[in-house]
CSV table of C-alpha atoms in Angstrom, one decimal:
chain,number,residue,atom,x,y,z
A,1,UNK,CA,46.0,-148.6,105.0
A,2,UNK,CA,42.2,-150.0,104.0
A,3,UNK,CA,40.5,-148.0,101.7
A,4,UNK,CA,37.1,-147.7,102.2
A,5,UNK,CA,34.7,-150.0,99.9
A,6,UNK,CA,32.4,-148.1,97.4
A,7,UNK,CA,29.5,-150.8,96.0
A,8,UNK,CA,27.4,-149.4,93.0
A,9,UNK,CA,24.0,-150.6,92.5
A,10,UNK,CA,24.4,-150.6,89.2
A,11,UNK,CA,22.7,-149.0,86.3
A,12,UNK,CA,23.4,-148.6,82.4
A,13,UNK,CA,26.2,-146.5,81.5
A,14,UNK,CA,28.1,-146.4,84.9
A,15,UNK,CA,29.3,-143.9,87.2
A,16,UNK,CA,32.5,-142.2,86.1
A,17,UNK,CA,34.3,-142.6,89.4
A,18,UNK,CA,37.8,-142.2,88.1
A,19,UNK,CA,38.9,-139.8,90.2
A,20,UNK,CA,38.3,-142.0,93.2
A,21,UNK,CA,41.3,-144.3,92.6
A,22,UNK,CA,43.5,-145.5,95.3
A,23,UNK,CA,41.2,-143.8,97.6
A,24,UNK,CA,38.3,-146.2,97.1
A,25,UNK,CA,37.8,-150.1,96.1
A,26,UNK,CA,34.8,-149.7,93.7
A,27,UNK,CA,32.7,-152.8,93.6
A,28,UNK,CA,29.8,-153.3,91.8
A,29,UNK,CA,26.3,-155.3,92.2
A,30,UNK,CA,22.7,-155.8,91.0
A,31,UNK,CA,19.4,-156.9,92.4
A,32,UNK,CA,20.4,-160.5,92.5
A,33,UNK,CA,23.9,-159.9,94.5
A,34,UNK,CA,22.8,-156.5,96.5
A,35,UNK,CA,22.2,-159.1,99.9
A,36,UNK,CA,25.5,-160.8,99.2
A,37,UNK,CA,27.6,-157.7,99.1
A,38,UNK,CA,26.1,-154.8,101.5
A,39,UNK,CA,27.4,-156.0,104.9
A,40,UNK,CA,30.8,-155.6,103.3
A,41,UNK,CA,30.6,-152.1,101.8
A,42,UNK,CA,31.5,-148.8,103.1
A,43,UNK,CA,29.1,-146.6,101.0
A,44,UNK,CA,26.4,-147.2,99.0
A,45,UNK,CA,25.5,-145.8,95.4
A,46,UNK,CA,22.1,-146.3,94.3
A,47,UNK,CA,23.4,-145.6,90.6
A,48,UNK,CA,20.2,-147.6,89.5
A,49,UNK,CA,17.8,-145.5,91.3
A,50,UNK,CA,14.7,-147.2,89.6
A,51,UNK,CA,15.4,-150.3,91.4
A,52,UNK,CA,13.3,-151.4,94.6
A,53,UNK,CA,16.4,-153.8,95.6
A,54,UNK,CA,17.8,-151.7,98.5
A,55,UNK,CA,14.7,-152.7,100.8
A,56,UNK,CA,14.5,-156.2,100.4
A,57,UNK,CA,18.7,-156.6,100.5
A,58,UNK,CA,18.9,-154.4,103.6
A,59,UNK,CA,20.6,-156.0,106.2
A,60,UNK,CA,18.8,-154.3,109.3
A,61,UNK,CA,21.1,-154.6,112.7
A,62,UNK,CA,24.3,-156.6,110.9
A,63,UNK,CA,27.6,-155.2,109.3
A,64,UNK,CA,25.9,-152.7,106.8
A,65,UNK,CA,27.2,-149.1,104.9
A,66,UNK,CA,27.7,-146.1,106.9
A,67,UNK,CA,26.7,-143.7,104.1
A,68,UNK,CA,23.6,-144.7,101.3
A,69,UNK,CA,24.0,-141.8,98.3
A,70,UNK,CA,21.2,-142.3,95.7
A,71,UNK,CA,21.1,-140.3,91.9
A,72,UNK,CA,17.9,-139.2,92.5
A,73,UNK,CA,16.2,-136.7,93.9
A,74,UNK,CA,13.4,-139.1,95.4
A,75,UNK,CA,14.2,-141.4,98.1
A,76,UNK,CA,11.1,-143.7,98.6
A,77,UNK,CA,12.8,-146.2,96.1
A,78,UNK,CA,15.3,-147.5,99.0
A,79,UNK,CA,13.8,-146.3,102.3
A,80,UNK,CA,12.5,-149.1,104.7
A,81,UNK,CA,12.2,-149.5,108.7
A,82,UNK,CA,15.3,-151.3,108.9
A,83,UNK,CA,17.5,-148.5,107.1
A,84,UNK,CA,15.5,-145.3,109.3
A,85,UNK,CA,16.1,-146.7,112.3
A,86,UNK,CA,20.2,-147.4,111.7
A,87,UNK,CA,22.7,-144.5,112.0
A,88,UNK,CA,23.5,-145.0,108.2
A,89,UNK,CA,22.8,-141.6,106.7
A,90,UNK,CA,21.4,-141.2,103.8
A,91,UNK,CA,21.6,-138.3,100.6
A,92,UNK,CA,20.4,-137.3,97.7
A,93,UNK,CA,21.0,-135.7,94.3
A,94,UNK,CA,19.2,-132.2,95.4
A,95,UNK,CA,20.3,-129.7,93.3
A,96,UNK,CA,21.3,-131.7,90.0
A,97,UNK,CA,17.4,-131.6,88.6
A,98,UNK,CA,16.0,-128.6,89.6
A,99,UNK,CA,16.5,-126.1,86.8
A,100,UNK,CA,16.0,-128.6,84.2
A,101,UNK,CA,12.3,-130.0,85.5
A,102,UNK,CA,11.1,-126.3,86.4
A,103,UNK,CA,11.8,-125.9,82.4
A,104,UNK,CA,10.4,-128.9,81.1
A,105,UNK,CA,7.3,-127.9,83.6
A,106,UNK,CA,7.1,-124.4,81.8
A,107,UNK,CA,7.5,-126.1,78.1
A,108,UNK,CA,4.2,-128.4,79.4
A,109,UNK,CA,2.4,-125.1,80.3
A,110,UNK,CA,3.0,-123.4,77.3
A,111,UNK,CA,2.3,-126.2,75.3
A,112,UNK,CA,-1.2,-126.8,76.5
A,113,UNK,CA,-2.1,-123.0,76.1
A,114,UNK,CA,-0.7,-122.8,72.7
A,115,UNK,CA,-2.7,-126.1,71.8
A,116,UNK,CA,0.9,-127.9,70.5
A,117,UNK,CA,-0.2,-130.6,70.5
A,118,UNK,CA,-3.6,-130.7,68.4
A,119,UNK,CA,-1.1,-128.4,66.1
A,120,UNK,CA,1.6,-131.2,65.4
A,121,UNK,CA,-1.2,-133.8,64.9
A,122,UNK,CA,-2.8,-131.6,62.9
A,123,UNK,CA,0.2,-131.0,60.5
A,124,UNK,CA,0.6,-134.9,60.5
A,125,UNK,CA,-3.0,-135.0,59.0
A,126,UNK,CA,-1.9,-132.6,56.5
A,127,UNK,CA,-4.9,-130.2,58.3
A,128,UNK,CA,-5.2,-126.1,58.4
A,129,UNK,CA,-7.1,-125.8,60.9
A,130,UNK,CA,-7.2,-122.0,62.5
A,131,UNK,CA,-7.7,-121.9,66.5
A,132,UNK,CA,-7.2,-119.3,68.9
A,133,UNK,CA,-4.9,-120.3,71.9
A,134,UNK,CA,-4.8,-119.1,75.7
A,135,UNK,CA,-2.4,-116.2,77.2
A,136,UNK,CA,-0.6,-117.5,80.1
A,137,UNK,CA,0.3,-114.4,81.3
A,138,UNK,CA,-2.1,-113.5,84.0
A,139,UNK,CA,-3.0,-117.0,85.0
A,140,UNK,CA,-2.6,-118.5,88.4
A,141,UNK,CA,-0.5,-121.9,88.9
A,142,UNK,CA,-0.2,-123.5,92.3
A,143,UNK,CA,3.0,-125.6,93.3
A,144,UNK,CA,3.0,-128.2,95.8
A,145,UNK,CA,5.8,-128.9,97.3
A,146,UNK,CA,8.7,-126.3,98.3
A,147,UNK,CA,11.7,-128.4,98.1
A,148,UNK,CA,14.2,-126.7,95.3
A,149,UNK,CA,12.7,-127.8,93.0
A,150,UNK,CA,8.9,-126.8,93.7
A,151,UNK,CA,10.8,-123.2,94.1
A,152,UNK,CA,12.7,-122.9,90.9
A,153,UNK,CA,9.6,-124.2,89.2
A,154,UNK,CA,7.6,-121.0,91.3
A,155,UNK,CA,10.3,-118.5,90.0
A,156,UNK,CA,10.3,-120.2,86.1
A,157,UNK,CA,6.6,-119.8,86.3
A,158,UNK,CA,6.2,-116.0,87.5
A,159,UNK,CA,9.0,-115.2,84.9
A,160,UNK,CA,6.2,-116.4,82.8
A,161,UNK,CA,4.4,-113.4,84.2
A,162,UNK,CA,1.8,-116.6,85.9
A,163,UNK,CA,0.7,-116.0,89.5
A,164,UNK,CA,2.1,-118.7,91.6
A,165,UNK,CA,1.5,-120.1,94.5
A,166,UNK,CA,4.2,-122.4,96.4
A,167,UNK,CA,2.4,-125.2,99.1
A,168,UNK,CA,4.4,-126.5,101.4
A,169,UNK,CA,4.5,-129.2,104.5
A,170,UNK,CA,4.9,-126.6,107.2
A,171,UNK,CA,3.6,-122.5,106.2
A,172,UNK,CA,6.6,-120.1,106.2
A,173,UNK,CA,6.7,-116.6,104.6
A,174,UNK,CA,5.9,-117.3,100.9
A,175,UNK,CA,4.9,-120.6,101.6
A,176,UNK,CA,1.2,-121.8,102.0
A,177,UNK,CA,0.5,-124.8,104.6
A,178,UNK,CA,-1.2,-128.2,103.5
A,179,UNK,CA,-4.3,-126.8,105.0
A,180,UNK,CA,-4.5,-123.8,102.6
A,181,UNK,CA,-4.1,-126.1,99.3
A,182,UNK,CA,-7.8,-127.0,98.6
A,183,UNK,CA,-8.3,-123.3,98.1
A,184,UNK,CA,-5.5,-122.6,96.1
A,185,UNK,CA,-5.7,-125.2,93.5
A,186,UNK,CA,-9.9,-124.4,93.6
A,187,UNK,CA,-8.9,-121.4,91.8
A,188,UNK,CA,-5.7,-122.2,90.1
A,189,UNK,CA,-4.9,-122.7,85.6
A,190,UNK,CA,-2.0,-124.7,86.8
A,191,UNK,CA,-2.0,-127.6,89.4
A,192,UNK,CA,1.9,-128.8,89.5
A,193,UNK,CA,2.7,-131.7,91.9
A,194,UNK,CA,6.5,-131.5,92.8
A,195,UNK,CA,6.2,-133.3,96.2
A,196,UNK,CA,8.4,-135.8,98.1
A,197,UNK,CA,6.3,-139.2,98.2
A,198,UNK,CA,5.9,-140.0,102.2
A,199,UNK,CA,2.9,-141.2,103.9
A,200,UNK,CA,1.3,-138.1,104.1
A,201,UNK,CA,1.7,-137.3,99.8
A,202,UNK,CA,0.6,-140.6,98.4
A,203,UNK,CA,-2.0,-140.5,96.8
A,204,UNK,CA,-2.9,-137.1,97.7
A,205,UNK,CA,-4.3,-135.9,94.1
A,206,UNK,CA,-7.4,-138.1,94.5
A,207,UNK,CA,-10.8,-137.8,93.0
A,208,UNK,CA,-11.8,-135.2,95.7
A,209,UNK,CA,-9.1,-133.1,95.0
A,210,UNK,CA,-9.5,-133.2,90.8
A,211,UNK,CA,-13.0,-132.2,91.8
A,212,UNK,CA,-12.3,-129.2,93.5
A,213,UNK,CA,-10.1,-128.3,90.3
A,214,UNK,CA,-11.7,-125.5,87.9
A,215,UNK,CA,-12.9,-127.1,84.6
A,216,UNK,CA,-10.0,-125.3,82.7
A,217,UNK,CA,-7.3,-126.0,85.3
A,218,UNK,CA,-4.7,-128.8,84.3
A,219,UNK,CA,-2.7,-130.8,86.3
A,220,UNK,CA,1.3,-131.3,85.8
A,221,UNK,CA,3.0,-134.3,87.8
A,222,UNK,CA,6.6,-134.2,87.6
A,223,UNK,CA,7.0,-135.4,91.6
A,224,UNK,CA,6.2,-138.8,92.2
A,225,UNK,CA,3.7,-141.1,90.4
A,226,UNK,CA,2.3,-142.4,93.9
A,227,UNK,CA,1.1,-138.9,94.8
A,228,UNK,CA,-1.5,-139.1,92.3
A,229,UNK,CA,-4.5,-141.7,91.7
A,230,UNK,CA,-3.8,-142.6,88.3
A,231,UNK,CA,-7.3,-144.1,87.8
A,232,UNK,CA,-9.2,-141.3,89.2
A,233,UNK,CA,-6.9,-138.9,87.4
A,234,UNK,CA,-7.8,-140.7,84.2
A,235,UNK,CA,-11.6,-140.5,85.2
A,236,UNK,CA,-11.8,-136.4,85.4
A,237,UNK,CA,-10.2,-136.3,82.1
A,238,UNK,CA,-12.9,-138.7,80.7
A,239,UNK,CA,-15.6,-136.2,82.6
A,240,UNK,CA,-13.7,-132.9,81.6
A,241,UNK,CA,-13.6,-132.2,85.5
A,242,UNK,CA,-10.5,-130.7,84.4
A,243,UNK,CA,-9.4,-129.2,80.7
A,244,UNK,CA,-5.7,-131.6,80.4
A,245,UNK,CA,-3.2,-133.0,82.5
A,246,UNK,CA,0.6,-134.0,81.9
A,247,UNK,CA,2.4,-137.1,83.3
A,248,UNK,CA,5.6,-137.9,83.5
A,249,UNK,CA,6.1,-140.3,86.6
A,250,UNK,CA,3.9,-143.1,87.1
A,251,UNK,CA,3.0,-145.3,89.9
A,252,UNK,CA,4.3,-148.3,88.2
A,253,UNK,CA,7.4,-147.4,85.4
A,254,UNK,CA,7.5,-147.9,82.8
A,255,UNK,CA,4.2,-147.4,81.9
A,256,UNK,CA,2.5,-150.7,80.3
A,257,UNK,CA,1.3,-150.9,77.0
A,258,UNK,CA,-2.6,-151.4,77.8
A,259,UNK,CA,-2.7,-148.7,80.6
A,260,UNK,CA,-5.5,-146.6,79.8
A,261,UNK,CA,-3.9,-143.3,81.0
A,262,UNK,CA,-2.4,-143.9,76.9
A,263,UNK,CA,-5.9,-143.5,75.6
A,264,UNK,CA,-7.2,-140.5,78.7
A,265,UNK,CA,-7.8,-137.3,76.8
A,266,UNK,CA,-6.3,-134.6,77.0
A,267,UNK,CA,-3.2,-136.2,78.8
A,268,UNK,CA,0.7,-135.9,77.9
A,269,UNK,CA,2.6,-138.8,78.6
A,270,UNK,CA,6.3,-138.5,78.9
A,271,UNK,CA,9.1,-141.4,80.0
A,272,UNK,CA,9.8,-139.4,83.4
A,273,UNK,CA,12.0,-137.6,81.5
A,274,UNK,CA,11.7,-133.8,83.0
A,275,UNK,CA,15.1,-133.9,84.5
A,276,UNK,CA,16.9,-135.6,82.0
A,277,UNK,CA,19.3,-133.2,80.0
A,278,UNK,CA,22.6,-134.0,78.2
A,279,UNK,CA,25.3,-134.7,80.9
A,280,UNK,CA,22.9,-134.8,83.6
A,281,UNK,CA,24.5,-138.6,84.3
A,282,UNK,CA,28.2,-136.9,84.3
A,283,UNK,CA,26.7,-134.2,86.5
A,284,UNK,CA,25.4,-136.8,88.9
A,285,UNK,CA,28.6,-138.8,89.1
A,286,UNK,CA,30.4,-135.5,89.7
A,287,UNK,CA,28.2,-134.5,92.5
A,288,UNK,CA,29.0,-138.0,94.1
A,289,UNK,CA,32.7,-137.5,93.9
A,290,UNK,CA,32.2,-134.3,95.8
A,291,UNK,CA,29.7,-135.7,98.5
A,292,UNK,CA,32.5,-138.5,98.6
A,293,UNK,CA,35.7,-136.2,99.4
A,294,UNK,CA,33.7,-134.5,102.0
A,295,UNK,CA,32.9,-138.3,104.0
A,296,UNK,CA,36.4,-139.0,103.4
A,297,UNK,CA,37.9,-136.4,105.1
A,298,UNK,CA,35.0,-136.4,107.8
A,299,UNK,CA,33.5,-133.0,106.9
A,300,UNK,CA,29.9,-132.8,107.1
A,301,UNK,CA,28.0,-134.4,104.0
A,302,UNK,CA,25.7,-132.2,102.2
A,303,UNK,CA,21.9,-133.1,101.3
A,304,UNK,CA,21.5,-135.4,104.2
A,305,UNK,CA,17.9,-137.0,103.9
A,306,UNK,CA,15.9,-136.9,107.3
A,307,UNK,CA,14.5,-140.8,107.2
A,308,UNK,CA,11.9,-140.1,109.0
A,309,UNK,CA,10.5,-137.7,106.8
A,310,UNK,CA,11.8,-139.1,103.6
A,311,UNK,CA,13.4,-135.8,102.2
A,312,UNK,CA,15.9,-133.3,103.3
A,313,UNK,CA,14.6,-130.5,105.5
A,314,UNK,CA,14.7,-126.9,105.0
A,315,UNK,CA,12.2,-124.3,103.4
């Protein structure tokens, strides 16, 4: 009996996929022989889930993969016209980051108001400086998106005894609607963009909308670099539009020496990093294994991505 074909789009370490032996023939491919070796796979790992190979190597109405699984939580990386139009379904890694970015989003928060970082480069300059810091208790934070993520982040945030606000693509109970998020971040401390990157997101955190912002508000993007426009982003910090902001996905990764977002004040740059914790690779190749013995033994897969919309439905 054929076993089904399993090609890796590799990344640095691979995938433990150990216990798929003798039930799968694990192949393995990069950019350069992605084209070459798709028509003949069963399934699809986008292990290297920074790479922008999977449009360009698609091979639209020929032999292709039934399933496409990608480590990531974000799907624009791989999504084309060719791919959303076949019956290949698509998943993601929902689940695996949540907890980890709605902490690293609450370290940013407290950071800021406890002034962390003047404090370390103070104590690098050998400084005393005294300073009062800001409560965080009683402030209002608005999240948008609602995804699991966006919602964990909500319930770390009000644990922080912060008022928080969840925005949404469609308004359910507990959930605000695009049309109400103008309001909400016109009055909000915290401004976190957790959002799936589709037509409708990019480049939705614009100059207008870091207008509207409160002078003291900051802004926290741990969704997708292409929701925000870096430039103008880098221009209200210049203006103090908005007190600080912190970073950690960019539009283009990794970010380049000379990008001026390095030199914007007030702004924390991290390596889009937020959902990085130790054994969060083994956790990923686990979750694959799983997703794998359910399409092997034709049960329904779990975190199936709508193509159209470029996430996976629900609240």
């Amino acid at each position: 009996m054929t076993v089904p074909t399993v090609l890796v789009l590799d990344a640095d370490p691979l995938p433990r996929l150990g216990r798929l032996t003798g039930r799968a023939r694990v192949e393995h491919a990069d950019a350069s022989t992605l084209a070459e070796r798709l028509p003949h796979a069963d399934v699809l790992l986008v292990w290297d889930f920074t790479s922008r190979a999977v449009p360009a190597a698609w091979p639209g109405d020929g032999p292709r993969p039934r399933w496409v699984h990608t480590a990531s939580a974000g799907v624009d990386h791989l999504m084309c016209p060719e791919l959303a139009a076949s019956d290949t379904v698509v998943t993601n890694a929902r689940g695996v980051f949540d907890q980890p970015i709605a902490e690293y989003v609450a370290a940013l928060v407290l950071a800021m108001a406890k002034d962390l970082p003047r404090t370390l480069e103070l104590q690098r300059e050998r400084t005393w400086r005294h300073r009062e810091s800001q409560r965080v208790a009683g402030t209002r934070a608005c999240v948008v998106g609602s995804g699991p993520i966006g919602r964990t982040i909500a319930r770390t945030l009000k644990a922080l005894d912060i008022s928080t606000a969840l925005v949404g693509r469609t308004p359910h109970t507990g959930i605000h609607g695009p049309e109400d998020l103008d309001r909400l971040i016109a009055r909000a401390d915290w401004v976190i963009a957790a959002a799936p990157l589709t037509e409708q997101t990019r480049g939705m955190f614009d100059a207008r909308r870091f207008d509207v912002m409160q002078p003291s508000a900051r802004f926290i993007n741990i969704g997708r670099g292409g929701l925000v426009v870096e430039g103008a982003l880098a221009d209200a910090l210049a203006k103090r539009w908005i007190a600080g902001a912190a970073l950690d996905v960019f539009e283009h990764e990794p970010l380049t020496p000379d990008s001026p977002l390095w030199r914007a004040p007030g702004l924390i740059v991290s390596p889009h990093m937020s959902g990085d914790t130790v054994g969060w690779r083994d956790q990923l190749g686990a979750q694959f294994v799983e997703l794998y013995e359910r399409w092997e033994t034709g049960r329904p897969l779990l975190n199936v991505v709508d193509k159209q919309r470029g996430y996976v439905p629900g609240r």
